[in-house]
Short mmCIF file of C-alpha atoms in Angstrom, two decimals:
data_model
loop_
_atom_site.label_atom_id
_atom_site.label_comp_id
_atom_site.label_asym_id
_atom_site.label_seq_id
_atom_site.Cartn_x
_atom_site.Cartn_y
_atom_site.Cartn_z
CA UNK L 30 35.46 32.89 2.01
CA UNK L 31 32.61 30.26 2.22
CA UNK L 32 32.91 26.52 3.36
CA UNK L 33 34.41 24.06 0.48
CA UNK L 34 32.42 21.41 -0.06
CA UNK L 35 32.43 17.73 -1.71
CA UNK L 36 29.25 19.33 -4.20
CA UNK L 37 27.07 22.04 -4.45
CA UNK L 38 23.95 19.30 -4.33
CA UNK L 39 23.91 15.93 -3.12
CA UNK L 40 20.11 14.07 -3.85
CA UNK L 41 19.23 11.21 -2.45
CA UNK L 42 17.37 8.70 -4.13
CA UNK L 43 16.96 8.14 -7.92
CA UNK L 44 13.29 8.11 -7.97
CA UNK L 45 11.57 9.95 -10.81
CA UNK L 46 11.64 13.16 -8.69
CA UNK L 47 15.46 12.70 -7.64
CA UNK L 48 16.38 11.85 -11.33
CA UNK L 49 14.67 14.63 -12.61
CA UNK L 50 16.48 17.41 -10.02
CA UNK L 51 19.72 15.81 -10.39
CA UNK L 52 19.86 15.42 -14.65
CA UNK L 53 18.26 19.59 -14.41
CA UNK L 54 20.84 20.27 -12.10
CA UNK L 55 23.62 18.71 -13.80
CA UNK L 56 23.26 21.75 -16.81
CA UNK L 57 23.97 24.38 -14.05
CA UNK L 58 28.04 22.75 -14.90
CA UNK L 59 28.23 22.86 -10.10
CA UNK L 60 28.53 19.70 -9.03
CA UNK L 61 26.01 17.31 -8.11
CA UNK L 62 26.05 13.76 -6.65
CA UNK L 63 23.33 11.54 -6.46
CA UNK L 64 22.37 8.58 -3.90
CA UNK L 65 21.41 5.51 -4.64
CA UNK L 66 20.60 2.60 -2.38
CA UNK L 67 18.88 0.38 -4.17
CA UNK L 68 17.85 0.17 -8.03
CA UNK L 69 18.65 3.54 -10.25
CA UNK L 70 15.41 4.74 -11.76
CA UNK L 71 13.44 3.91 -8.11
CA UNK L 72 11.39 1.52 -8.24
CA UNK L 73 8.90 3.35 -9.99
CA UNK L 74 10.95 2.59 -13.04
CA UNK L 75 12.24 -0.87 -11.96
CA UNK L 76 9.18 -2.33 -10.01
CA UNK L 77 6.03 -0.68 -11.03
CA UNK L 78 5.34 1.69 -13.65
CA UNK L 79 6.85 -0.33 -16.57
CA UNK L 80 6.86 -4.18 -15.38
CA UNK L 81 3.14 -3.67 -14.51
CA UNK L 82 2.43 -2.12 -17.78
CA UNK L 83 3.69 -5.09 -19.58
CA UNK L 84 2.43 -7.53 -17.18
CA UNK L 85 -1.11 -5.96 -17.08
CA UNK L 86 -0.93 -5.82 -20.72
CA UNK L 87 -0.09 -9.15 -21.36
CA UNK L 88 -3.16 -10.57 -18.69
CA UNK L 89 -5.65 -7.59 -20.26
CA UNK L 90 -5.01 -9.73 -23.80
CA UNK L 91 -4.83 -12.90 -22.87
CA UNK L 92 -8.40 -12.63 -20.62
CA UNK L 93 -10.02 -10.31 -23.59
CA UNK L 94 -9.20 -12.74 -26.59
CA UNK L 95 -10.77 -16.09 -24.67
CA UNK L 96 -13.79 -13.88 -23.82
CA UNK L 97 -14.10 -13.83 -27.88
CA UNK L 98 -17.11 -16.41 -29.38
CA UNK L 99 -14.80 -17.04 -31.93
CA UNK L 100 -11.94 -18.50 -29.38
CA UNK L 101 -14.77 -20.43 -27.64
CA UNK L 102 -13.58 -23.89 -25.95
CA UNK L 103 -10.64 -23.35 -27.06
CA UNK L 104 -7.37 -24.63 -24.99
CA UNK L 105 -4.99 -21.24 -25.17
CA UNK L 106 -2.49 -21.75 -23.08
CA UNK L 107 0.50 -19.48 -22.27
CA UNK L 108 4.16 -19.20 -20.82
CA UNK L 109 4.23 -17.51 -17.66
CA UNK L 110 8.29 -17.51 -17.17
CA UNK L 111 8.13 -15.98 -20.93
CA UNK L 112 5.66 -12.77 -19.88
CA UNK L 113 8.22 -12.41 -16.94
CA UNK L 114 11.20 -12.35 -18.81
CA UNK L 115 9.64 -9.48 -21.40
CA UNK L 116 8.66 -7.59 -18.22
CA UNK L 117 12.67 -7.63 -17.21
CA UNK L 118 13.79 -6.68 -20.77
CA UNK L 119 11.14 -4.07 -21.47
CA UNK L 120 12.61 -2.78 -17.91
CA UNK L 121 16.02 -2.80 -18.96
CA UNK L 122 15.16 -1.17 -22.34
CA UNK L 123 13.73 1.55 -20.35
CA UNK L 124 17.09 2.27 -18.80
CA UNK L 125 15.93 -0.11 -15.40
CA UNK L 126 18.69 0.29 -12.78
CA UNK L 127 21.77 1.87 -15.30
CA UNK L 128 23.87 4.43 -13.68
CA UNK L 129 25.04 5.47 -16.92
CA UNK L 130 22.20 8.76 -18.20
CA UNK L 131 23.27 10.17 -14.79
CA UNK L 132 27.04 9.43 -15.61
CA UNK L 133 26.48 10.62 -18.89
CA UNK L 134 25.34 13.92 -17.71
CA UNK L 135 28.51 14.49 -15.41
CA UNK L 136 26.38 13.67 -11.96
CA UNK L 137 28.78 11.48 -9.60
CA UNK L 138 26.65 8.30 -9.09
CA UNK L 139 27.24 7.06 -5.02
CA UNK L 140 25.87 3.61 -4.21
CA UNK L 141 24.69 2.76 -0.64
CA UNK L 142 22.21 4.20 1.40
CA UNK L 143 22.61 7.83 3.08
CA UNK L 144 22.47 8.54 6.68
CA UNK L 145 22.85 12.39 7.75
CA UNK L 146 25.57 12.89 10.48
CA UNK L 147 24.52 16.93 10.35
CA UNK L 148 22.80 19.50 7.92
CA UNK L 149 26.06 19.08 5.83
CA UNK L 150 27.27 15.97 6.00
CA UNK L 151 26.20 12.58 4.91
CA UNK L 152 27.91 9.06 5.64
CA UNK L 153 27.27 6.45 2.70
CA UNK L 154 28.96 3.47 4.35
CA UNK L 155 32.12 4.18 5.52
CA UNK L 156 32.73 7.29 3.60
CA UNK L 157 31.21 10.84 4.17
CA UNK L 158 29.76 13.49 1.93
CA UNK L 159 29.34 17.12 2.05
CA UNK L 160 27.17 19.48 0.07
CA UNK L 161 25.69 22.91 0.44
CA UNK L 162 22.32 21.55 -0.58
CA UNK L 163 20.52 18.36 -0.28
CA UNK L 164 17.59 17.04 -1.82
CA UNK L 165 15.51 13.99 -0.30
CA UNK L 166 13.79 12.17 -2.49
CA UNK L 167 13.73 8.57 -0.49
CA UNK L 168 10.19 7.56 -1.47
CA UNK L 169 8.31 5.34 0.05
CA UNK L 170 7.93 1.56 1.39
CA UNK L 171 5.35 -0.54 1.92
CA UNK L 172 3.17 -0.08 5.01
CA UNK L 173 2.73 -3.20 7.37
CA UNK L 174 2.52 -2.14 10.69
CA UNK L 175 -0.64 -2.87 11.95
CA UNK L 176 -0.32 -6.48 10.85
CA UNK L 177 1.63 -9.09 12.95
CA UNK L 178 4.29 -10.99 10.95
CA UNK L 179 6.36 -13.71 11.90
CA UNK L 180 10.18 -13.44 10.10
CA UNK L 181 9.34 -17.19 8.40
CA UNK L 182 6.24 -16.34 6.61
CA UNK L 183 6.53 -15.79 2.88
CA UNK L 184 4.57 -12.91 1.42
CA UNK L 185 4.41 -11.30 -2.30
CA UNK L 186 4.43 -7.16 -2.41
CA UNK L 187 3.59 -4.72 -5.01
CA UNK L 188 7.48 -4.74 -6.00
CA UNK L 189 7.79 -8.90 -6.73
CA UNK L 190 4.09 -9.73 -7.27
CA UNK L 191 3.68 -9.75 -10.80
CA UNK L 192 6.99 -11.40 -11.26
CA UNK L 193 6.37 -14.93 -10.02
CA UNK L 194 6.77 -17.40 -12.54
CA UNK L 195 4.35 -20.09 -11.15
CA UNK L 196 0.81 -18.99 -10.48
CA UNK L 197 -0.45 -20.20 -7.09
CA UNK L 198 -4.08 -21.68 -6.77
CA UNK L 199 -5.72 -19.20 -4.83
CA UNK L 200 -4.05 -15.40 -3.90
CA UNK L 201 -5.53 -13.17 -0.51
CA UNK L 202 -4.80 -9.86 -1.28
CA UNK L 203 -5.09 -7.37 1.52
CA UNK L 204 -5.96 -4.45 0.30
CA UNK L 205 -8.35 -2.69 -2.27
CA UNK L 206 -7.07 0.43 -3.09
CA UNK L 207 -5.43 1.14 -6.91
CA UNK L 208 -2.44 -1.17 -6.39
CA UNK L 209 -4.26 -4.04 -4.70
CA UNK L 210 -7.27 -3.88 -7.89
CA UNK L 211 -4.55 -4.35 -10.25
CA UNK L 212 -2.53 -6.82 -8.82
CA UNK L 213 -6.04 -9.02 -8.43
CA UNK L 214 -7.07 -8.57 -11.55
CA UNK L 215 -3.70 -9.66 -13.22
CA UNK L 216 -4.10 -12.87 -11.33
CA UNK L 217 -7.73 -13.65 -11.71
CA UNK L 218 -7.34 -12.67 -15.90
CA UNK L 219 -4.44 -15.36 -15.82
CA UNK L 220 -6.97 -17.94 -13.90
CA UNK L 221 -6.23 -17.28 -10.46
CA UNK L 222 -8.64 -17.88 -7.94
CA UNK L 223 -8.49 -14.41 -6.06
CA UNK L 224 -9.73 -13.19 -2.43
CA UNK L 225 -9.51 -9.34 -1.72
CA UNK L 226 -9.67 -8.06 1.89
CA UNK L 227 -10.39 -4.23 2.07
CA UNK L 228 -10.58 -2.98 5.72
CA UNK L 229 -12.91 -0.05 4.43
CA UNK L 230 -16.39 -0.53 2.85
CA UNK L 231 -15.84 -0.52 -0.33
CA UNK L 232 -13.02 -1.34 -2.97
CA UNK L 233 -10.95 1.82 -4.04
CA UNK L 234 -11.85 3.82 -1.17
CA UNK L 235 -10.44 6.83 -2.67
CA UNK L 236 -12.14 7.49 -5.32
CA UNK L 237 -15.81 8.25 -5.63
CA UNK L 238 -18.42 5.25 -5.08
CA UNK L 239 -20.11 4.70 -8.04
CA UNK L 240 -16.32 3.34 -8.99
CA UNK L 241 -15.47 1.11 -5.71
CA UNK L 242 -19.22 -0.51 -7.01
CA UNK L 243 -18.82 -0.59 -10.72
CA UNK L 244 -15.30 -2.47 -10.40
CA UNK L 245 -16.73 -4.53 -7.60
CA UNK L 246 -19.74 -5.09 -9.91
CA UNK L 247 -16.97 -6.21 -12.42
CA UNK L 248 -14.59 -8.10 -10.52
CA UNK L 249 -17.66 -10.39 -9.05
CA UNK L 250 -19.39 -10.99 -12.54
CA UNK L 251 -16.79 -11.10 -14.57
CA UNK L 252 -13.68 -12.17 -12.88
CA UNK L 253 -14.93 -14.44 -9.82
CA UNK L 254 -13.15 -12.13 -7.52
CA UNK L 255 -14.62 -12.42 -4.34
CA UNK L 256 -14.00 -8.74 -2.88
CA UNK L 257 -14.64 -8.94 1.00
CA UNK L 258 -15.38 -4.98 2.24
CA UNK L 259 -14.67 -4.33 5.86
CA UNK L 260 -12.16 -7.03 7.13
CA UNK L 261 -8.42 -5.97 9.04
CA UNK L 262 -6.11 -7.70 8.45
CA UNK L 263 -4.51 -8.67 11.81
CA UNK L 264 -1.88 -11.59 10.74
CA UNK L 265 -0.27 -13.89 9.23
CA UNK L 266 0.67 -17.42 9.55
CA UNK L 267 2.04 -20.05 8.46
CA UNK L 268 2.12 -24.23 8.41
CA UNK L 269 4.30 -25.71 5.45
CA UNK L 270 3.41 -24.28 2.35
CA UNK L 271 -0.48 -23.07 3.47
CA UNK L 272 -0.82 -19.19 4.62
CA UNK L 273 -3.45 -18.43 6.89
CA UNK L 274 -4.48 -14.71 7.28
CA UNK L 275 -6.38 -13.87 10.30
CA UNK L 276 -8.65 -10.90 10.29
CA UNK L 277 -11.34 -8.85 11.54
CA UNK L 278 -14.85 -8.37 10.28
CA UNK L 279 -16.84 -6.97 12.63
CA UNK L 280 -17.05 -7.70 16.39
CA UNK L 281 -15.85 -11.29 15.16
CA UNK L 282 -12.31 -12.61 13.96
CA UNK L 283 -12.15 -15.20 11.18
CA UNK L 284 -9.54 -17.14 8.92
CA UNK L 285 -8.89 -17.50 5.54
CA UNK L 286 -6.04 -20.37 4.08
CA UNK L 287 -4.28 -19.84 0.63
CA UNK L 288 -1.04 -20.92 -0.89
CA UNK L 289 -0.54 -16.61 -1.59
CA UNK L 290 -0.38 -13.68 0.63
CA UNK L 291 0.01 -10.30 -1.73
CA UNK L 292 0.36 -7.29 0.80
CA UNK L 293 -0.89 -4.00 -0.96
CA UNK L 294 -1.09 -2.23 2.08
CA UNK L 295 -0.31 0.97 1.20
CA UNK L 296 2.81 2.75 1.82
CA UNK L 297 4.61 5.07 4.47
CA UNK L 298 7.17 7.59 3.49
CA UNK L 299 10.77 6.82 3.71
CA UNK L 300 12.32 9.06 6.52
CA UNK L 301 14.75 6.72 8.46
CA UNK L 302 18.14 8.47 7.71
CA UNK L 303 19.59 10.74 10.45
CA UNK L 304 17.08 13.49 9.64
CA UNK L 305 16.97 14.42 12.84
CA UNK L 306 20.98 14.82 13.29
CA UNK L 307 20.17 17.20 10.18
CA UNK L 308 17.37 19.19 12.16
CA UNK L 309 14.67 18.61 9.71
CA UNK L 310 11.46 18.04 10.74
CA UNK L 311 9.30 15.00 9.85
CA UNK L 312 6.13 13.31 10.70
CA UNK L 313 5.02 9.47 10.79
CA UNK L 314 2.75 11.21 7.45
CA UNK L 315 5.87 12.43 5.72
CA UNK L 316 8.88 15.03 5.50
CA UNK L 317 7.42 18.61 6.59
CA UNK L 318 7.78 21.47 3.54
CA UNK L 319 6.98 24.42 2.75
CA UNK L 320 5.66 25.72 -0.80
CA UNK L 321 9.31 25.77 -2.23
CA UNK L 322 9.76 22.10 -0.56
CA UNK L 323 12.19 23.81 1.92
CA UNK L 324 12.38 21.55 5.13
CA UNK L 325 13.19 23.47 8.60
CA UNK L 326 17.06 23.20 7.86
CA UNK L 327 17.27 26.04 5.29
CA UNK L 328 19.92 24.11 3.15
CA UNK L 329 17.48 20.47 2.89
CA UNK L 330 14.71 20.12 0.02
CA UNK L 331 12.54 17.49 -0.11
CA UNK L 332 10.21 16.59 -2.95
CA UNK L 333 8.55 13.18 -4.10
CA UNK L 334 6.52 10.48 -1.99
CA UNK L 335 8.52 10.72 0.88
CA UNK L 336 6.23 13.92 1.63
CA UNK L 337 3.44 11.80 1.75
CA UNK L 338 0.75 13.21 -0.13
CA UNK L 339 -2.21 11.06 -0.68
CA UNK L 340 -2.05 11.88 -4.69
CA UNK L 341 1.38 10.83 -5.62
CA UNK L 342 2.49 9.70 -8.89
CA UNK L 343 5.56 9.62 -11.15
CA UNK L 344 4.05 12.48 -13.21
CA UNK L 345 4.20 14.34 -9.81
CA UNK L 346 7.51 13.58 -8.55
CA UNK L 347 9.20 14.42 -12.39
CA UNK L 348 7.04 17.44 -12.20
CA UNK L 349 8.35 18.38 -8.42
CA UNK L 350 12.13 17.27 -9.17
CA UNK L 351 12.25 19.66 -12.05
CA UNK L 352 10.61 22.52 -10.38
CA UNK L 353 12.55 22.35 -7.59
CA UNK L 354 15.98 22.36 -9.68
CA UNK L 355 14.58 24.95 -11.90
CA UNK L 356 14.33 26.95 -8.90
CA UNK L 357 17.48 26.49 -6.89
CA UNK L 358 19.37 26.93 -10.49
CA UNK L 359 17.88 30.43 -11.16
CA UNK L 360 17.10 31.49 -8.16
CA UNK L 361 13.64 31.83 -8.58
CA UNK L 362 10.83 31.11 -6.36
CA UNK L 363 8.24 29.32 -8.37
CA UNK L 364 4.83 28.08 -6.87
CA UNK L 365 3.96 24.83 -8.04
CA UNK L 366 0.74 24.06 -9.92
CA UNK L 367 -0.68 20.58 -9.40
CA UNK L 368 -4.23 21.58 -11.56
CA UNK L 369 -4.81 18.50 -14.38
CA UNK L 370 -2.69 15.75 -12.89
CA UNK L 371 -3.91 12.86 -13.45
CA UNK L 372 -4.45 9.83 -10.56
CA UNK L 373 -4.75 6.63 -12.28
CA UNK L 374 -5.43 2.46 -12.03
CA UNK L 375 -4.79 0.05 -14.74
CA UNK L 376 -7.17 -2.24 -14.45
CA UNK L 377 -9.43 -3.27 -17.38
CA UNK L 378 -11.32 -0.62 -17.12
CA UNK L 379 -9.50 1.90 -16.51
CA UNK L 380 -9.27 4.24 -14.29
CA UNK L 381 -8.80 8.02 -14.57
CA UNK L 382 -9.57 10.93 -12.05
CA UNK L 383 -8.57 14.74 -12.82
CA UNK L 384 -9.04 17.25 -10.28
CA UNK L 385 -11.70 16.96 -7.28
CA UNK L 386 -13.61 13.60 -7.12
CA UNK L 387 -17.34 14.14 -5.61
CA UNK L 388 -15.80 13.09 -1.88
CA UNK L 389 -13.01 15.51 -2.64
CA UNK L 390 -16.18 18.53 -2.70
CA UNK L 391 -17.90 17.31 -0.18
CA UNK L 392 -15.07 17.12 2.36
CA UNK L 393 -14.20 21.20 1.19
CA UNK L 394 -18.18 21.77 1.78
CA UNK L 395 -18.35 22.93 -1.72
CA UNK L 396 -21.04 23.15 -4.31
CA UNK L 397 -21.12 21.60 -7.75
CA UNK L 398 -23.19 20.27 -10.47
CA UNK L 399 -22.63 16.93 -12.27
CA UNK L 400 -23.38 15.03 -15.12
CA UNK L 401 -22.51 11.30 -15.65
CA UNK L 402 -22.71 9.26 -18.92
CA UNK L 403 -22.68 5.62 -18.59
CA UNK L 404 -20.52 3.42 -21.31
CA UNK L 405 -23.57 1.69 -22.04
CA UNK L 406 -24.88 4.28 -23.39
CA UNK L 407 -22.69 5.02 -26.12
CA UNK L 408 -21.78 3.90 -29.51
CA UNK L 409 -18.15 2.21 -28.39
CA UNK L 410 -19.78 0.99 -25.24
CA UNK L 411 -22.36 -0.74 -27.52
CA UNK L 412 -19.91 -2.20 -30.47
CA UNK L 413 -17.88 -3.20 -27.60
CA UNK L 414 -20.73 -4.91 -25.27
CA UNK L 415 -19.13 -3.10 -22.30
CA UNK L 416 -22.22 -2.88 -19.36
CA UNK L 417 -19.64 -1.33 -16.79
CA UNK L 418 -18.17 2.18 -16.47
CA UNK L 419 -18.67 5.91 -16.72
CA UNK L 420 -17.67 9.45 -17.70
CA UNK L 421 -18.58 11.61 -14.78
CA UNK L 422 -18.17 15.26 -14.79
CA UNK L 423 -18.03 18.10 -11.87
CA UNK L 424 -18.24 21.77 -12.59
CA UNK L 425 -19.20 24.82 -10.58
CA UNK L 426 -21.80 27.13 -11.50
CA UNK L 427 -19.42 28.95 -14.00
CA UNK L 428 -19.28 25.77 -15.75
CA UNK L 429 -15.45 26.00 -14.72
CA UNK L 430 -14.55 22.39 -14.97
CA UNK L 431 -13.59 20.90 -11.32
CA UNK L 432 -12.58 17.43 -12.05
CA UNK L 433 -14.07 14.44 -14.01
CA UNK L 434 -13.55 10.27 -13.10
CA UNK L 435 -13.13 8.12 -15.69
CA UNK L 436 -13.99 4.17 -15.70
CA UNK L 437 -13.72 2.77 -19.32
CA UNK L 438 -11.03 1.71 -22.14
CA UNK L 439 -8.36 4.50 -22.63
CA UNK L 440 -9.42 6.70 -19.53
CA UNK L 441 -6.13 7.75 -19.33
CA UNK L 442 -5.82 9.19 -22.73
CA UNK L 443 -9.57 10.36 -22.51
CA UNK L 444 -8.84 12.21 -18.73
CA UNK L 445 -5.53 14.13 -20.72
CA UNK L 446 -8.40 16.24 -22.26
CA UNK L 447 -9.96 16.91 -19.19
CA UNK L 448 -6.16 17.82 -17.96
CA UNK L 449 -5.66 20.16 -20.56
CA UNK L 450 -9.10 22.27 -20.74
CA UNK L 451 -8.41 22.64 -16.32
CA UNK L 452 -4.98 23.64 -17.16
CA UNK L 453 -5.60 26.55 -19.10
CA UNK L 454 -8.85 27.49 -17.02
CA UNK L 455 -11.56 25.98 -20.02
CA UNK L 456 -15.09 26.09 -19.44
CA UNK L 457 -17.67 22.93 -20.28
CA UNK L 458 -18.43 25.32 -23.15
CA UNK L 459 -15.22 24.29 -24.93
CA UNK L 460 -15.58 20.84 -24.05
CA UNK L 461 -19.32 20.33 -25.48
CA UNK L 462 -17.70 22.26 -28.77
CA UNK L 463 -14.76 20.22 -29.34
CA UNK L 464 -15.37 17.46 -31.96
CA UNK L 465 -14.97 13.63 -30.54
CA UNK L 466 -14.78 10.71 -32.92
CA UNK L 467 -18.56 9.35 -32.03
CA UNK L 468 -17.41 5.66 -32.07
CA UNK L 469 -14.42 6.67 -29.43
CA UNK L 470 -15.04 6.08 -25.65
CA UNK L 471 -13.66 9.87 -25.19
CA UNK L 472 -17.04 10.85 -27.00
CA UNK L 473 -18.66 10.75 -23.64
CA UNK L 474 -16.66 14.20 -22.64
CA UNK L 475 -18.34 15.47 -25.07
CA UNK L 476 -21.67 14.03 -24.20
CA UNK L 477 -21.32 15.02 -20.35
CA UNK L 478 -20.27 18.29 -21.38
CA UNK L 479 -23.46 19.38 -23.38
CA UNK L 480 -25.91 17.53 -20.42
CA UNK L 481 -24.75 20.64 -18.37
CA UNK L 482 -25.08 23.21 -20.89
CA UNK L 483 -28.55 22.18 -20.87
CA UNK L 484 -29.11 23.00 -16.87
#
């Protein structure tokens, strides 16, 4: 007779992966328990994916309409504590933090924060849970290790930085990548005086040039961002209320004073729970899987961003959750398919990339053809006056579509095309086809599409 234990699975962490194993779970009628430390929903829910939707909304509007001739000179002012406050309801709306879908589904909701005591057993506190299974899905937090930080200073993160309700004067931001490009454009739309410190070369160092320059090209012109490429941040002080942050440029160190310090830093995977008293192996990069997210202790899944993989998302983790669960629940071993996920930044314009970006190819030593249509060049790019952003296109010499970046209005929606036609293995030849509204900004696919028919 087999071990009795507390549940059949215990996951840990409510993120959009953990929610989604433990709610597919929860229909196999074993029981499951589900670990939460902080805010149900992750803080993809709570912290990012919605507030900054609302918030980056709200600034998008506001900074389009006084760009308008007709709203000219014109003294439109707004209420800052008021945009907060609908971030914090549209959150809650969105079932932000409540316990109760997981409840509702029969999952036993345990608050606190997990720390394995062995490949069974989990303390919570000062009470212990067993389970046959486990799933990790701890996420990540915010990575600040190379800088020095005193305890005293005070410093904004991704989590609380569109939720002040008093803009400062001037905001450093150190970091460029997707996060840090958002967060400094919400501030400079809403008349912020913005400094961004990227320790590579170029803003959005993950993506493809042509877009670090284009949104640099932006930010500079349009938004008096003044985007500083190859500068560490070393430190941080503080005197009073003024911030100083200390950092590299060069062979030479220099200084820079504000009244804001937003650290968009990156992040690090979450892996400081006893995972070694469970024997699973880990990395300072993330938990180590297999293709069926098995860790080394043969009972222990682990899914989300606490593997660390450079193209996470909530799309990803919901998508990983679910497979997982589907898995364990039927037994069934299968392989997951990451072809037409989409990586995204919601800055105005957007930003959309599907499949392989041009450094992507070159790093695989693989050959491609391209073809890039600029907004400028088409109808919506023209009613709209918009000089900045692309449609870029990469295909092999099958025309077999290998990924596509986005810059303009909508490139999310436009890059779900994209998705699709990769998903189900669509050539070019279906794209350059397909009708497009001609006064859309998706019309470019279309456009890009029949450039390389034509080679």
């Amino acid at each position: 007779m087999g071990k009795k234990y507390d549940f059949e699975y215990i996951v840990i962490g409510s993120g959009p992966a953990g929610s989604a194993a433990a709610l597919t779970l929860s229909k196999t009628k074993k029981k499951v328990a589900l670990v939460e430390g902080n805010l149900y929903g992750g803080s993809n829910l709570n912290t990012r994916d919605v507030p900054y939707s609302v918030a980056l909304d709200f600034s998008h509007t506001y900074s389009k309409v006084l760009s308008l001739p007709e709203f000219k000179n014109q003294d439109l002012s707004f209420s800052l504590p008021t945009a907060v406050s609908h971030q914090s309801k549209t959150t809650l709306d969105a079932k932000g933090n409540d316990s109760k879908p997981f409840e509702d589904a029969h999952i036993t909701c345990i608050n606190g924060y997990a720390n394995f005591l062995d490949q069974n057993t989990i303390a919570v506190g000062n009470n212990k849970y067993t389970a046959a299974t486990f799933i990790l899905a701890t996420g990540s937090r915010l990575k600040t290790l190379e800088i020095s930080i005193p305890n005293s200073i005070k410093y904004l993160t991704p989590d609380n930085a569109l939720r002040i309700r008093r803009l400062p004067k001037v905001a450093v931001i150190v970091g460029g990548g997707s996060t840090g490009c958002e967060i400094a454009e919400y501030y400079a739309e809403l008349g912020v005086k913005v400094i961004i410190l990227e320790m590579s070369s170029r803003l959005l160092p993950r993506e493809d040039k042509e877009v670090g320059e284009t949104m640099t090209e932006y930010f500079t012109k349009e938004l008096g961002i003044m985007v500083c490429p190859n500068c560490k941040v070393v430190a941080l002080e503080q005197n009073n209320d003024i911030k100083s942050v200390i950092f590299q440029n060069g062979s030479s160190e220099k200084m820079v004073r504000t009244d804001c310090v937003i650290l968009a830093t990156g992040s690090i995977p979450t892996t400081d729970y006893g995972l070694e008293n469970a024997n699973v192996k880990y990395k300072s990069a993330g938990i180590i899987v297999d293709k069926y997210f098995q860790t080394s202790a043969k009972n222990i899944y682990a899914i989300g961003d606490c593997l660390g993989e450079s193209d996470s998302s909530t799309e990803r983790a919901d998508y990983e959750g679910t497979l997982l669960a589907t898995n364990l629940a039927n037994r069934t071993k299968t392989l997951a398919n990451y072809k037409g996920f989409i990586r995204t930044t919601d800055t105005f314009p957007e930003i959309a990339v599907v499949g392989l970006n041009e450094d992507d190819l070159a790093k695989r030593d693989r050959k491609y053809l391209k073809s890039i249509i600029y907004n400028h060049e088409i109808t919506a790019g023209i009613i709209n006056q918009l000089n900045y952003g692309f449609t870029k296109l990469l295909v092999n010499k099958n025309l077999q579509i290998l990924g596509a970046t986005i810059v303009a209005p909508n490139a999310k929606l436009i890059a779900e095309e994209i998705a699709i036609a990769m998903r189900h293995n669509f050539t070019v030849l279906e794209l350059a086809g397909t009708p497009h509204p001609i006064n859309s900004y998706n019309y470019a696919v279309k456009l890009t599409a029949k450039k390389l028919l034509k080679r």
